[in-house]
JSON list of C-alpha atoms in Angstrom, two decimals:
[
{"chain": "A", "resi": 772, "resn": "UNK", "atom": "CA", "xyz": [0.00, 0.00, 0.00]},
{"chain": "A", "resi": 773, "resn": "UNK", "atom": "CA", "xyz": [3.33, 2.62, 0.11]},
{"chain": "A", "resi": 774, "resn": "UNK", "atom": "CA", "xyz": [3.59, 4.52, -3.09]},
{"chain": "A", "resi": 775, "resn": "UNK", "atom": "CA", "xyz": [6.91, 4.82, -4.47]},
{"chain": "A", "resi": 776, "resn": "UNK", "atom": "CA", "xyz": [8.05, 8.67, -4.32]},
{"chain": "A", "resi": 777, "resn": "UNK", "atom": "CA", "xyz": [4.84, 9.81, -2.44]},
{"chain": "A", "resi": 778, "resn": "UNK", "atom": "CA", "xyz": [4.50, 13.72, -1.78]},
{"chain": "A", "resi": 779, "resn": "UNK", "atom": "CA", "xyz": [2.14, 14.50, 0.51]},
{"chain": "A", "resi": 780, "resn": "UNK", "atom": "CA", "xyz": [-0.64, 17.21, -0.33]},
{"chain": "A", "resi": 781, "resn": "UNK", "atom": "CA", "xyz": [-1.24, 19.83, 2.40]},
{"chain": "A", "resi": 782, "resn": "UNK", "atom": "CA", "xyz": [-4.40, 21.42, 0.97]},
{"chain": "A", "resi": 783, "resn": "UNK", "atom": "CA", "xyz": [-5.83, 17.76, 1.42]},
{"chain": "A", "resi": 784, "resn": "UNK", "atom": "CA", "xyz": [-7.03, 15.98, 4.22]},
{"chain": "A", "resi": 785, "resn": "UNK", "atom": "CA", "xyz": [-3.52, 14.36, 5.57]},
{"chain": "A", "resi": 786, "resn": "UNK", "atom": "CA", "xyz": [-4.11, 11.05, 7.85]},
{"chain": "A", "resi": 787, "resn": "UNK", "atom": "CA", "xyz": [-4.76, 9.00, 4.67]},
{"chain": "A", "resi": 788, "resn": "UNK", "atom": "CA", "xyz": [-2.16, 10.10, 3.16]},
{"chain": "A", "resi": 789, "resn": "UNK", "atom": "CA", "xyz": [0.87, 9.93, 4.94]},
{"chain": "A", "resi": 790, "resn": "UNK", "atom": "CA", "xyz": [1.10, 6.19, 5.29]},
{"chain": "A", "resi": 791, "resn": "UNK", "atom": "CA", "xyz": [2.04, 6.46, 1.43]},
{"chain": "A", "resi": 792, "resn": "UNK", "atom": "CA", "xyz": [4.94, 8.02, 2.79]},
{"chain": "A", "resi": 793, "resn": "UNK", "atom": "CA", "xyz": [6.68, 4.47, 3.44]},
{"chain": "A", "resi": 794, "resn": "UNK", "atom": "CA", "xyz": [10.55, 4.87, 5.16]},
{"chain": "A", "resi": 795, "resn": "UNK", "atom": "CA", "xyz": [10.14, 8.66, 4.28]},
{"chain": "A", "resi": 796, "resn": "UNK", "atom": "CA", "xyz": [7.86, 9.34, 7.09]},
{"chain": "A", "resi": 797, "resn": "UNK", "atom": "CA", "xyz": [10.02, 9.70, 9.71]},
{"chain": "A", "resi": 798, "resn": "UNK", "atom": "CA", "xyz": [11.85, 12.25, 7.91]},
{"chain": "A", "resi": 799, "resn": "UNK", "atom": "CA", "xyz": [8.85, 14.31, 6.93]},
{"chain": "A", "resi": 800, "resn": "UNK", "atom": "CA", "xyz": [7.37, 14.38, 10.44]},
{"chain": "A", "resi": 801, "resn": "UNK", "atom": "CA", "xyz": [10.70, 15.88, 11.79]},
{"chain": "A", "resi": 802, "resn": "UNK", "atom": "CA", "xyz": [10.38, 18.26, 9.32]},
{"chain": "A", "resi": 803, "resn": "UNK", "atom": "CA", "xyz": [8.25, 20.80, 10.81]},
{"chain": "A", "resi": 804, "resn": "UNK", "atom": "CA", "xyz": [5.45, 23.46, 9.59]},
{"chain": "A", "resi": 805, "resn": "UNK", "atom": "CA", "xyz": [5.35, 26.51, 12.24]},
{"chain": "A", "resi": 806, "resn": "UNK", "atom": "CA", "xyz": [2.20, 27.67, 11.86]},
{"chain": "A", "resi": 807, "resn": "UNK", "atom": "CA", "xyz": [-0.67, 27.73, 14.45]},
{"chain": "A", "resi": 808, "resn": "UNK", "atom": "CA", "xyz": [-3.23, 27.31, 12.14]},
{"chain": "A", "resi": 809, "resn": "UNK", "atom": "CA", "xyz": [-3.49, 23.47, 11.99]},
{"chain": "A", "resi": 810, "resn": "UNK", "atom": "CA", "xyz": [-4.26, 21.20, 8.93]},
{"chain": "A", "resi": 811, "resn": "UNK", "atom": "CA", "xyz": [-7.06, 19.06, 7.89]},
{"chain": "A", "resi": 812, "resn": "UNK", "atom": "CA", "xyz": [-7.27, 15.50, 9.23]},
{"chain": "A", "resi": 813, "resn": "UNK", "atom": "CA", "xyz": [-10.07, 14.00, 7.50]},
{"chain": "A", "resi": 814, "resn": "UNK", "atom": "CA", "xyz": [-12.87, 14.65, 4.90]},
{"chain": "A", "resi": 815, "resn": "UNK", "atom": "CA", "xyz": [-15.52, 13.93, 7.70]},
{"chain": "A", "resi": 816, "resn": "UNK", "atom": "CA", "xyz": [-16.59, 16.85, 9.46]},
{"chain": "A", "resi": 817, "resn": "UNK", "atom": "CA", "xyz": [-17.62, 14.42, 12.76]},
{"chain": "A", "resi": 818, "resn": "UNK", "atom": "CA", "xyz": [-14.09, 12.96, 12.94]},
{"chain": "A", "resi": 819, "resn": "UNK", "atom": "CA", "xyz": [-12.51, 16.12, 12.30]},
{"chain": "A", "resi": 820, "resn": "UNK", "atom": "CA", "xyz": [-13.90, 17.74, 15.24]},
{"chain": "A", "resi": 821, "resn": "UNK", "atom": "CA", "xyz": [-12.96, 14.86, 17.40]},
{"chain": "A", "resi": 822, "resn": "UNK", "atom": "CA", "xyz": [-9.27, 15.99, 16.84]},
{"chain": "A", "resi": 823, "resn": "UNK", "atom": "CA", "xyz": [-9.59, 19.50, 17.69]},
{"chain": "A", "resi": 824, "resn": "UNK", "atom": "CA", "xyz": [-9.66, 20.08, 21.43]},
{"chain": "A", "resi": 825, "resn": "UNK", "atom": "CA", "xyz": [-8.90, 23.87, 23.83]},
{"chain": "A", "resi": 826, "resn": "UNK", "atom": "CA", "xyz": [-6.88, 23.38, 26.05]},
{"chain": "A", "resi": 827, "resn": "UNK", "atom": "CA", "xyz": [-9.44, 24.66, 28.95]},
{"chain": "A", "resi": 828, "resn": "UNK", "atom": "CA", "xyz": [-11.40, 21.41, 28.18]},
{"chain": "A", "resi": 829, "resn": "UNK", "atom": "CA", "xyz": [-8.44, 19.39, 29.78]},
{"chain": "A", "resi": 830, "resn": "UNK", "atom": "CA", "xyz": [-8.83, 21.12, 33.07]},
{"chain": "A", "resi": 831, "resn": "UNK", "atom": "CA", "xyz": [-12.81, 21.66, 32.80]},
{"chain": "A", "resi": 832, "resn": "UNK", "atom": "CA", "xyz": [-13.73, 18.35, 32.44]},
{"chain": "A", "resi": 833, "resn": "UNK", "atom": "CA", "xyz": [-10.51, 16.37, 34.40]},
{"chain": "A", "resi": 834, "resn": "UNK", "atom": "CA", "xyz": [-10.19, 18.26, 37.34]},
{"chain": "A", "resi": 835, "resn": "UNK", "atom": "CA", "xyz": [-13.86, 17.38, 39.02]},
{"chain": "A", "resi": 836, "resn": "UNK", "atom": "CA", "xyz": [-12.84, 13.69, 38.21]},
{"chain": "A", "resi": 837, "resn": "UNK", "atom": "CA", "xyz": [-9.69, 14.06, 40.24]},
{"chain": "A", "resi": 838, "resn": "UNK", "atom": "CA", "xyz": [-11.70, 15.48, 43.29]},
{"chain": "A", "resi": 839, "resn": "UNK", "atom": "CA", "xyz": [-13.82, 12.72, 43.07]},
{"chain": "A", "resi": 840, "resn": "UNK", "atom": "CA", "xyz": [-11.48, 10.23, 43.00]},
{"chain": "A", "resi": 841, "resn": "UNK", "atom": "CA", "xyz": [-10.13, 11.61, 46.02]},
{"chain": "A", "resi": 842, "resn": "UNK", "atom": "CA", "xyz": [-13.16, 11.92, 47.86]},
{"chain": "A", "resi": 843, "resn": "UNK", "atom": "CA", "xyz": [-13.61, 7.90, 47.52]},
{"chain": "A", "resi": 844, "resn": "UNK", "atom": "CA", "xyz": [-10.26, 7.52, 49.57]},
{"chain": "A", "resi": 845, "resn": "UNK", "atom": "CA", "xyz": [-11.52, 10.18, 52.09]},
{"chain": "A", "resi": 846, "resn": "UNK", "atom": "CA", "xyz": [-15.13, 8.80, 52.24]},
{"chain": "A", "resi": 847, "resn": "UNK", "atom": "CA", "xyz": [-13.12, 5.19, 52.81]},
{"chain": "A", "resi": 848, "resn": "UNK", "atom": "CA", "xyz": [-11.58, 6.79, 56.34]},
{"chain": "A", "resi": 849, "resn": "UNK", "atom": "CA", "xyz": [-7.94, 8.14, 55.29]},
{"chain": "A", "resi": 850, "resn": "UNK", "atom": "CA", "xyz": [-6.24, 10.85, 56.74]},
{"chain": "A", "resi": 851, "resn": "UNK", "atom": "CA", "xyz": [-5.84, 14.41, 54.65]},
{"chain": "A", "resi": 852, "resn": "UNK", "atom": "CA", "xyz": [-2.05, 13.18, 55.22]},
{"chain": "A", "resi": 853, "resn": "UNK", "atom": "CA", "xyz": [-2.53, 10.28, 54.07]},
{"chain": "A", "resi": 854, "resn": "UNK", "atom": "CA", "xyz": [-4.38, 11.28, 50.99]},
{"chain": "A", "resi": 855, "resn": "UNK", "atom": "CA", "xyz": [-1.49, 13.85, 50.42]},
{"chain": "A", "resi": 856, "resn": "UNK", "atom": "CA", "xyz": [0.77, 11.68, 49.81]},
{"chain": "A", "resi": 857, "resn": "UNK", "atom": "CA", "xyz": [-1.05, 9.46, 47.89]},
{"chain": "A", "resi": 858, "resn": "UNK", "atom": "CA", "xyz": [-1.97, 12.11, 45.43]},
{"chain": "A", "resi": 859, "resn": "UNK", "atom": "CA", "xyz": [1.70, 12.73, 45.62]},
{"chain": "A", "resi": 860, "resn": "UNK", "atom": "CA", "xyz": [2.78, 9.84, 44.77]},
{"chain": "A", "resi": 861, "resn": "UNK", "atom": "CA", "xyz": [0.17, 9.53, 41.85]},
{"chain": "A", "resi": 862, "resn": "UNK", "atom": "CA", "xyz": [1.63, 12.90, 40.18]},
{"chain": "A", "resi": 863, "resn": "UNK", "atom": "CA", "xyz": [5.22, 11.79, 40.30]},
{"chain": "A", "resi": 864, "resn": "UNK", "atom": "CA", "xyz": [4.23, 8.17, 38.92]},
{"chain": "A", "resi": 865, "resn": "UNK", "atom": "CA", "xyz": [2.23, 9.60, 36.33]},
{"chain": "A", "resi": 866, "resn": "UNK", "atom": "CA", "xyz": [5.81, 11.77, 35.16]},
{"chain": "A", "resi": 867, "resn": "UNK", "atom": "CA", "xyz": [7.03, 7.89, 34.70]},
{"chain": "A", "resi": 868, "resn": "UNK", "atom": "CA", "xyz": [4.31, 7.24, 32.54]},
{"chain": "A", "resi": 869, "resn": "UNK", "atom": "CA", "xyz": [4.60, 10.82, 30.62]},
{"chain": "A", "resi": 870, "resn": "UNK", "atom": "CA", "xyz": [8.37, 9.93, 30.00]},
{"chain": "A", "resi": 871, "resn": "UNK", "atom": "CA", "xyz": [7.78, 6.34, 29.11]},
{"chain": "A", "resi": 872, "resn": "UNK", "atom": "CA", "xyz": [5.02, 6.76, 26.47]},
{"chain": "A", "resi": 873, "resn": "UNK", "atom": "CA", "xyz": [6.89, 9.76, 24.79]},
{"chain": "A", "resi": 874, "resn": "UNK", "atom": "CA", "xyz": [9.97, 7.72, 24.51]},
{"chain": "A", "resi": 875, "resn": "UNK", "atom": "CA", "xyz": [9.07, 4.40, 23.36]},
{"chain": "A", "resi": 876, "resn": "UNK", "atom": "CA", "xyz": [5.34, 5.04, 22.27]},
{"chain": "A", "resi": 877, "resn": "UNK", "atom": "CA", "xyz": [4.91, 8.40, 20.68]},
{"chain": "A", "resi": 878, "resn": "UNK", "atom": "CA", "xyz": [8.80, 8.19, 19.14]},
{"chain": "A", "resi": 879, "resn": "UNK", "atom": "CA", "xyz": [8.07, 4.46, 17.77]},
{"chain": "A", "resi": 880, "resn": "UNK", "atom": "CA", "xyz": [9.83, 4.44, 14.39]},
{"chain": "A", "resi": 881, "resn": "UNK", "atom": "CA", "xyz": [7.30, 3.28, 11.26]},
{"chain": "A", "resi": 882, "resn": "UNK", "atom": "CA", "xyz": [6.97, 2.82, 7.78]},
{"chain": "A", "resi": 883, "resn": "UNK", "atom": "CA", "xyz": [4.10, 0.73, 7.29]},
{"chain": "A", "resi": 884, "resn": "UNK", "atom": "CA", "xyz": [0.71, 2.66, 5.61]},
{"chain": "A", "resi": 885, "resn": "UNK", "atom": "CA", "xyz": [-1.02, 1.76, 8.69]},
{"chain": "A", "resi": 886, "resn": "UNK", "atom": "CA", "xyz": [1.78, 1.94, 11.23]},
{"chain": "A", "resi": 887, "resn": "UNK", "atom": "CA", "xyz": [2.36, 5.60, 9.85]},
{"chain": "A", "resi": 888, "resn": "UNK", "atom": "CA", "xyz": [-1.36, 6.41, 9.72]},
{"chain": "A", "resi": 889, "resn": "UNK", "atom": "CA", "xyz": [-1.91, 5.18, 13.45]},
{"chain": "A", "resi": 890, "resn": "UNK", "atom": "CA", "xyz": [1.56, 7.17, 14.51]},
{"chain": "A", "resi": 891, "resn": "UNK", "atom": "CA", "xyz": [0.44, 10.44, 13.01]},
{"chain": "A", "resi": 892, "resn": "UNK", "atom": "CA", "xyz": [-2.78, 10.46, 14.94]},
{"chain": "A", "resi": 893, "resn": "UNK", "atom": "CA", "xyz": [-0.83, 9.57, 17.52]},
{"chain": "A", "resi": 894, "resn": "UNK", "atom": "CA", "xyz": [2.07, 11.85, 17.82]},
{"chain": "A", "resi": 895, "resn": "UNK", "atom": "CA", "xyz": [3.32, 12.67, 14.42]},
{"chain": "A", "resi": 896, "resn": "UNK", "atom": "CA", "xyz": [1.13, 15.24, 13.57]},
{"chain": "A", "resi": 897, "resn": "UNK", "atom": "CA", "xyz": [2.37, 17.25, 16.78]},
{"chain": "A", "resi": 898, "resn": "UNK", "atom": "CA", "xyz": [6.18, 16.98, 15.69]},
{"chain": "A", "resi": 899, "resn": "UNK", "atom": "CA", "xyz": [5.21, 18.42, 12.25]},
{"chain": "A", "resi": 900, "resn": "UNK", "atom": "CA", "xyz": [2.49, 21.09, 13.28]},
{"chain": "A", "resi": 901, "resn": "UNK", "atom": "CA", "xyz": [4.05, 21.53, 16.71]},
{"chain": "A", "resi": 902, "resn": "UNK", "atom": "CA", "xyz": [2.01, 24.96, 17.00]},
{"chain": "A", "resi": 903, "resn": "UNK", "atom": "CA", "xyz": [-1.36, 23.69, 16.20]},
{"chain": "A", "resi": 904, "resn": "UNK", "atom": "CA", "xyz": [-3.58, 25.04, 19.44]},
{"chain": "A", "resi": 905, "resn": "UNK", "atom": "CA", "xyz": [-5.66, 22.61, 19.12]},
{"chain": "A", "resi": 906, "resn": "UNK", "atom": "CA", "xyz": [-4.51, 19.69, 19.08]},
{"chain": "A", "resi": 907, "resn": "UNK", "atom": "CA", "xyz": [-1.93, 20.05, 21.71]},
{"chain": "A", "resi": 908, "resn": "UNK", "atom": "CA", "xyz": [-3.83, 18.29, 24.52]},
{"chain": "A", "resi": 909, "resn": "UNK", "atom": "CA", "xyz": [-5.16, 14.72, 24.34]},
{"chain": "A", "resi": 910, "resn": "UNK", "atom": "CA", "xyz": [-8.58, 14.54, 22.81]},
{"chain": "A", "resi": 911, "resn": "UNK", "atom": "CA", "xyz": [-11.22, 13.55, 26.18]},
{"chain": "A", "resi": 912, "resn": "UNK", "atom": "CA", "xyz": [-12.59, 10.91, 24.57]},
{"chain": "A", "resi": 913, "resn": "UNK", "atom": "CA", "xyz": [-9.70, 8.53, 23.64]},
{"chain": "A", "resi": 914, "resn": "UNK", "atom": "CA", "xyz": [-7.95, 9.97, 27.87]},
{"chain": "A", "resi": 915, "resn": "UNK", "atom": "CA", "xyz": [-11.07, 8.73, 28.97]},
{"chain": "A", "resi": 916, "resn": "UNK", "atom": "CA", "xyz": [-11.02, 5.05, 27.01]},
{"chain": "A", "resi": 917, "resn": "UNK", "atom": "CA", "xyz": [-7.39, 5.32, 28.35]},
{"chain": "A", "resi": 918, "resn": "UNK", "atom": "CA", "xyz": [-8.00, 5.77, 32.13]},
{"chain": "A", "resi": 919, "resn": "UNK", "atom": "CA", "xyz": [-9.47, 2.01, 31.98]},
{"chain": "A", "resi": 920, "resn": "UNK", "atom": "CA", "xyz": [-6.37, -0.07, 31.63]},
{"chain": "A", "resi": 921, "resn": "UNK", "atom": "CA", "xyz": [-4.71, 2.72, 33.87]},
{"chain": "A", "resi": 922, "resn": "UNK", "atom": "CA", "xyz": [-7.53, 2.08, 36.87]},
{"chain": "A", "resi": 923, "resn": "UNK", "atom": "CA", "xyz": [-7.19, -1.22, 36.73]},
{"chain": "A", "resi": 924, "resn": "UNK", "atom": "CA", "xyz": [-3.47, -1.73, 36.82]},
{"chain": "A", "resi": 925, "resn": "UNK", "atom": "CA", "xyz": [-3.20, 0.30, 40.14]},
{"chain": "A", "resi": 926, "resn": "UNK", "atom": "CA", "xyz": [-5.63, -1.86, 41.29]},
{"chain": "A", "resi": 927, "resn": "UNK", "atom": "CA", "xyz": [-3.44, -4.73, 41.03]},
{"chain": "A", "resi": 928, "resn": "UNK", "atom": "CA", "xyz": [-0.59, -2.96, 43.44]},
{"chain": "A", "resi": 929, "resn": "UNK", "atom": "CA", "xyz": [-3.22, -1.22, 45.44]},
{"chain": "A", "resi": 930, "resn": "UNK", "atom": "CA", "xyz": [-5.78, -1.64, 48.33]},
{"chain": "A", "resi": 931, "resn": "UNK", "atom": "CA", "xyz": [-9.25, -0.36, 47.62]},
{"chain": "A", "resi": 932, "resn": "UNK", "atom": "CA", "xyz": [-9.26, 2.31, 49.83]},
{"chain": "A", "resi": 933, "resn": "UNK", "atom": "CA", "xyz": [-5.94, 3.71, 48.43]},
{"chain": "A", "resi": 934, "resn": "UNK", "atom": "CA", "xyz": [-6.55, 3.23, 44.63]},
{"chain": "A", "resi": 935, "resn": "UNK", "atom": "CA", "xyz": [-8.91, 5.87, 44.05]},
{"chain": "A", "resi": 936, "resn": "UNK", "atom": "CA", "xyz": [-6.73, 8.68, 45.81]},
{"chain": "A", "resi": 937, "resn": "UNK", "atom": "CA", "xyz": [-3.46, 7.28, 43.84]},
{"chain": "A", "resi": 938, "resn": "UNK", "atom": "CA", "xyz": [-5.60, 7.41, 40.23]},
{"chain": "A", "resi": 939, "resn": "UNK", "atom": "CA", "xyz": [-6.70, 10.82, 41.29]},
{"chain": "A", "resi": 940, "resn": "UNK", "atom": "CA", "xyz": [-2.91, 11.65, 41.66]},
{"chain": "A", "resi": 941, "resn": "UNK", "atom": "CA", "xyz": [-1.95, 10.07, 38.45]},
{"chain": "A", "resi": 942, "resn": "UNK", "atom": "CA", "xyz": [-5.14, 11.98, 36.57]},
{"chain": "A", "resi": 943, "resn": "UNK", "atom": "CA", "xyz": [-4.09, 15.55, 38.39]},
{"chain": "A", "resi": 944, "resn": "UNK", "atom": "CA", "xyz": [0.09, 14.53, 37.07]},
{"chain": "A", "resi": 945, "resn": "UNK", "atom": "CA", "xyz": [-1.64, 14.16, 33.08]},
{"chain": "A", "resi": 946, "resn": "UNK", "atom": "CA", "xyz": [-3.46, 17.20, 33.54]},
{"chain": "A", "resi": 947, "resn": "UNK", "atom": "CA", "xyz": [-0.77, 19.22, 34.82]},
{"chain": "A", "resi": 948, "resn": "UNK", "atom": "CA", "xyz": [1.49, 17.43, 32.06]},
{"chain": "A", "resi": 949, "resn": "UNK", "atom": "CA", "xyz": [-1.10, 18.80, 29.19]},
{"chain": "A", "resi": 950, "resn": "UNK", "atom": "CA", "xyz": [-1.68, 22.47, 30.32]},
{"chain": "A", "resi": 951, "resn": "UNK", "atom": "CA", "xyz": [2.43, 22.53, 31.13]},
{"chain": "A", "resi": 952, "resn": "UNK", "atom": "CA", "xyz": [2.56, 21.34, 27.36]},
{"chain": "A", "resi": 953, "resn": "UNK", "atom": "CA", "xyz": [-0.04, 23.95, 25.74]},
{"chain": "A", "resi": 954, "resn": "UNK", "atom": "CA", "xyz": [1.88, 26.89, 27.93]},
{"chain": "A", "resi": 955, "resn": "UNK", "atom": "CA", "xyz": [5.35, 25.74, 26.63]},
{"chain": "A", "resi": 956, "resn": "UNK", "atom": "CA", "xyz": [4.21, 25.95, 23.57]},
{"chain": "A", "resi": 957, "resn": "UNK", "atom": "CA", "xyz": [1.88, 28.88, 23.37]},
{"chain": "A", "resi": 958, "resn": "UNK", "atom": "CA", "xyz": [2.68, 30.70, 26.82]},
{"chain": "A", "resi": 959, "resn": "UNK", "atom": "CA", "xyz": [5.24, 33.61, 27.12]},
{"chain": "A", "resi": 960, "resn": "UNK", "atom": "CA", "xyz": [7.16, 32.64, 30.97]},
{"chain": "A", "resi": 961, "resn": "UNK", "atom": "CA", "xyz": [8.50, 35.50, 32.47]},
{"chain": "A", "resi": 962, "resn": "UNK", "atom": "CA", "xyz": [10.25, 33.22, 35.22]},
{"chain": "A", "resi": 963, "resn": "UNK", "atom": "CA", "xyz": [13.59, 31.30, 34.34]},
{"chain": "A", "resi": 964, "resn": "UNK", "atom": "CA", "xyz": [11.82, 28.05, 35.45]},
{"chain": "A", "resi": 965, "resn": "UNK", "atom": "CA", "xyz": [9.20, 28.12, 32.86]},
{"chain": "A", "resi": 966, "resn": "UNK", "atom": "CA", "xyz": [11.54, 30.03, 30.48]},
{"chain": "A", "resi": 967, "resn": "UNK", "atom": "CA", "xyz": [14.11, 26.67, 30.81]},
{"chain": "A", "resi": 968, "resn": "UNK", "atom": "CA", "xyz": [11.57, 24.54, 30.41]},
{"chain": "A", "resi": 969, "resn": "UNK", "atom": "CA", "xyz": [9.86, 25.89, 27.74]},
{"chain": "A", "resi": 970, "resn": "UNK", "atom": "CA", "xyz": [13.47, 25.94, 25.89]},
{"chain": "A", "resi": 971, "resn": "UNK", "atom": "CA", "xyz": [14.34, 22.51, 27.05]},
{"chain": "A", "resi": 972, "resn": "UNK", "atom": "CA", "xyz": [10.97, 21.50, 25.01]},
{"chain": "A", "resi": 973, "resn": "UNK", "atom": "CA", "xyz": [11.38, 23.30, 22.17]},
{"chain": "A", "resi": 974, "resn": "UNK", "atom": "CA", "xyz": [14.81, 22.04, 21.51]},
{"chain": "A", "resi": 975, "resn": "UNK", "atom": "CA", "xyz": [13.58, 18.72, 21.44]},
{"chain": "A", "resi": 976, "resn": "UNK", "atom": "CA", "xyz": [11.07, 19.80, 18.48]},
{"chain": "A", "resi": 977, "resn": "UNK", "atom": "CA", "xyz": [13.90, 21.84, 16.66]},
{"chain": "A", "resi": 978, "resn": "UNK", "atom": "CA", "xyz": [17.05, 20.66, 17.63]},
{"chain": "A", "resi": 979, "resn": "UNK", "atom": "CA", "xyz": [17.33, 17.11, 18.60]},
{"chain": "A", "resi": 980, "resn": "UNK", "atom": "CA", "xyz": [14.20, 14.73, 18.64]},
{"chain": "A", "resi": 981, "resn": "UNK", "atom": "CA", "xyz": [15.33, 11.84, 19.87]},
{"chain": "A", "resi": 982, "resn": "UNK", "atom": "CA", "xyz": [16.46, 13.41, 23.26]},
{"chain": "A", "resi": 983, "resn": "UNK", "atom": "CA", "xyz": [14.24, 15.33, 26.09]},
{"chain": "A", "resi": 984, "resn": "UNK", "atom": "CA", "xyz": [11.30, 13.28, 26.44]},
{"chain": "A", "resi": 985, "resn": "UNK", "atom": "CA", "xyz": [10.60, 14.54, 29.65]},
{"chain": "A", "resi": 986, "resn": "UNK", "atom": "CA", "xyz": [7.53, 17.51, 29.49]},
{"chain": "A", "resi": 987, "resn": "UNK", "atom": "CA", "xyz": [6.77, 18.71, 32.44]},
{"chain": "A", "resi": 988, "resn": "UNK", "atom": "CA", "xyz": [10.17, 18.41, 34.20]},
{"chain": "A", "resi": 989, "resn": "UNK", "atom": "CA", "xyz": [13.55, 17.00, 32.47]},
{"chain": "A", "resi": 990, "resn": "UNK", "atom": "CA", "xyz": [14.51, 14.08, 35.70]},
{"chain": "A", "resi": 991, "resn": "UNK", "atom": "CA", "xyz": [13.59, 11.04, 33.98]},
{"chain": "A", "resi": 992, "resn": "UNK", "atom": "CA", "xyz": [15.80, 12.57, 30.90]},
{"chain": "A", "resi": 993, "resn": "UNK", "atom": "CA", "xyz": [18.46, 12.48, 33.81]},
{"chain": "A", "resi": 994, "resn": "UNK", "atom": "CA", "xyz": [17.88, 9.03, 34.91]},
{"chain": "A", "resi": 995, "resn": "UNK", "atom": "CA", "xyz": [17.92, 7.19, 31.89]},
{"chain": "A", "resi": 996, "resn": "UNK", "atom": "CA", "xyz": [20.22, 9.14, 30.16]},
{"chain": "A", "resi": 997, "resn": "UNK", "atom": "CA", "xyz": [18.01, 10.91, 27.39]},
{"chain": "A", "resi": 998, "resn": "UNK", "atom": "CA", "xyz": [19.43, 14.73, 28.25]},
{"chain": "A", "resi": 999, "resn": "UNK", "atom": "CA", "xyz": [20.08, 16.44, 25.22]},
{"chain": "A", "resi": 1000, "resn": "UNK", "atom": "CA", "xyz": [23.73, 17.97, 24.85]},
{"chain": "A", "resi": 1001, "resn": "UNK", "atom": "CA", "xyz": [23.73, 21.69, 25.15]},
{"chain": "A", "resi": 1002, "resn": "UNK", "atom": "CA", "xyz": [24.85, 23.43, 21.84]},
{"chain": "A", "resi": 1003, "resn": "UNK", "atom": "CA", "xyz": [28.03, 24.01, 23.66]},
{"chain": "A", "resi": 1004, "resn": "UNK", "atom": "CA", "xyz": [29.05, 21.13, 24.86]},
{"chain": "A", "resi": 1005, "resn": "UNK", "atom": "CA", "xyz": [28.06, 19.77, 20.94]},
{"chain": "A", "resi": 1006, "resn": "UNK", "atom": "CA", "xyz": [30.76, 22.77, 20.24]},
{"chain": "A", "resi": 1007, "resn": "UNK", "atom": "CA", "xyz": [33.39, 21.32, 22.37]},
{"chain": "A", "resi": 1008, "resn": "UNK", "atom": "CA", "xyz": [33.49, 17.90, 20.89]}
]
């Protein structure tokens, strides 16, 4: 199903077409279009929409799940203590997850139609429209289907009462990870923490893509040993 010399149309609805792309996708999704106006995915109006998300949905609609997650642990007798660092421990587990499914989910080489069709819904569209507003944060819909598997695997390493305030944590870490992403991209920090990150991110769009997973902080980067080489240090070798 890959065509031989394939150039993709950008007045066209895209997700059919870049599968065509074959080996050459990877190299035309690292090839990025700054513009914030964002292309067409499909023909359909209905599943057009479904891509497009504000970034105010994220919190909107998460953040009243979160407190009622919560609330179950409370409701089940735990201290506010106890519940802190649950919900603690939820947002820095979730920054596991948010490093482990950039690296080796969303950065998954392809070259298969389908395998490039899936991955550009998935992630590739971001790396070559990385200013598209809206469709910066995860569609509700498919984080919702997602939260399943995610529920029921702390259930397996938690007790009842705790799992509710831990998948609370964990949902509060992803929405914290996808308004930190929208502001990085679209936000103007004034503060040298934002400011760094926002350049640490960037660089991994521009610079070097296979490096800086991390989003919302750079640690697991540290850990595994995915920190991208400053342009001096590159310099000096």
């Amino acid at each position: 199903m890959v065509a031989q010399n394939f150039t993709v149309d950008l007045d066209k609805p895209l997700v059919f077409q870049v599968g065509h792309l074959g080996e050459s996708y990877q190299e035309w999704i690292h090839q990025p279009i700054v513009s914030k106006e964002g292309p067409r995915f499909f023909e359909s109006d209905f599943w057009e929409s479904l891509t497009r998300t504000v970034w105010w949905a994220i919190p909107t609609i998460w953040l009243p799940v979160v407190c009622w997650f919560i609330s179950m642990s409370i409701r089940m007798g735990h201290t506010f203590p106890q519940i802190a660092l649950m919900v603690a421990f939820g947002i820095f587990m979730w920054t596991l997850v948010e490093y482990v499914l950039h690296r080796f989910l969303f950065h998954i080489e392809t070259k298969s139609y389908w395998g490039n069709t899936i991955h550009y819904l998935l992630h590739g569209c971001h790396h070559k429209h990385p200013m598209d507003g809206l469709r910066l944060v995860f569609p509700p819909a498919a984080a919702a289907i997602l939260c399943i598997p995610f529920w029921h695997l702390i259930k397996l390493f938690a007790t009842p009462s705790t799992t509710p305030a831990l998948f609370g944590g964990g949902l509060l870490g992803y929405v914290m990870y996808d308004v930190t992403h929208y502001y990085l991209h679209h936000g103007q920090p004034t503060n040298q923490v934002p400011k760094n990150l926002k350049k640490y991110h960037l660089n991994h769009h521009f610079r070097i893509q296979n490096k800086g997973f991390g989003i919302t902080s750079a640690f697991w980067d540290r850990v595994f040993g995915t920190l991208p080489q400053t342009k001096a240090a590159e310099k000096a070798r």
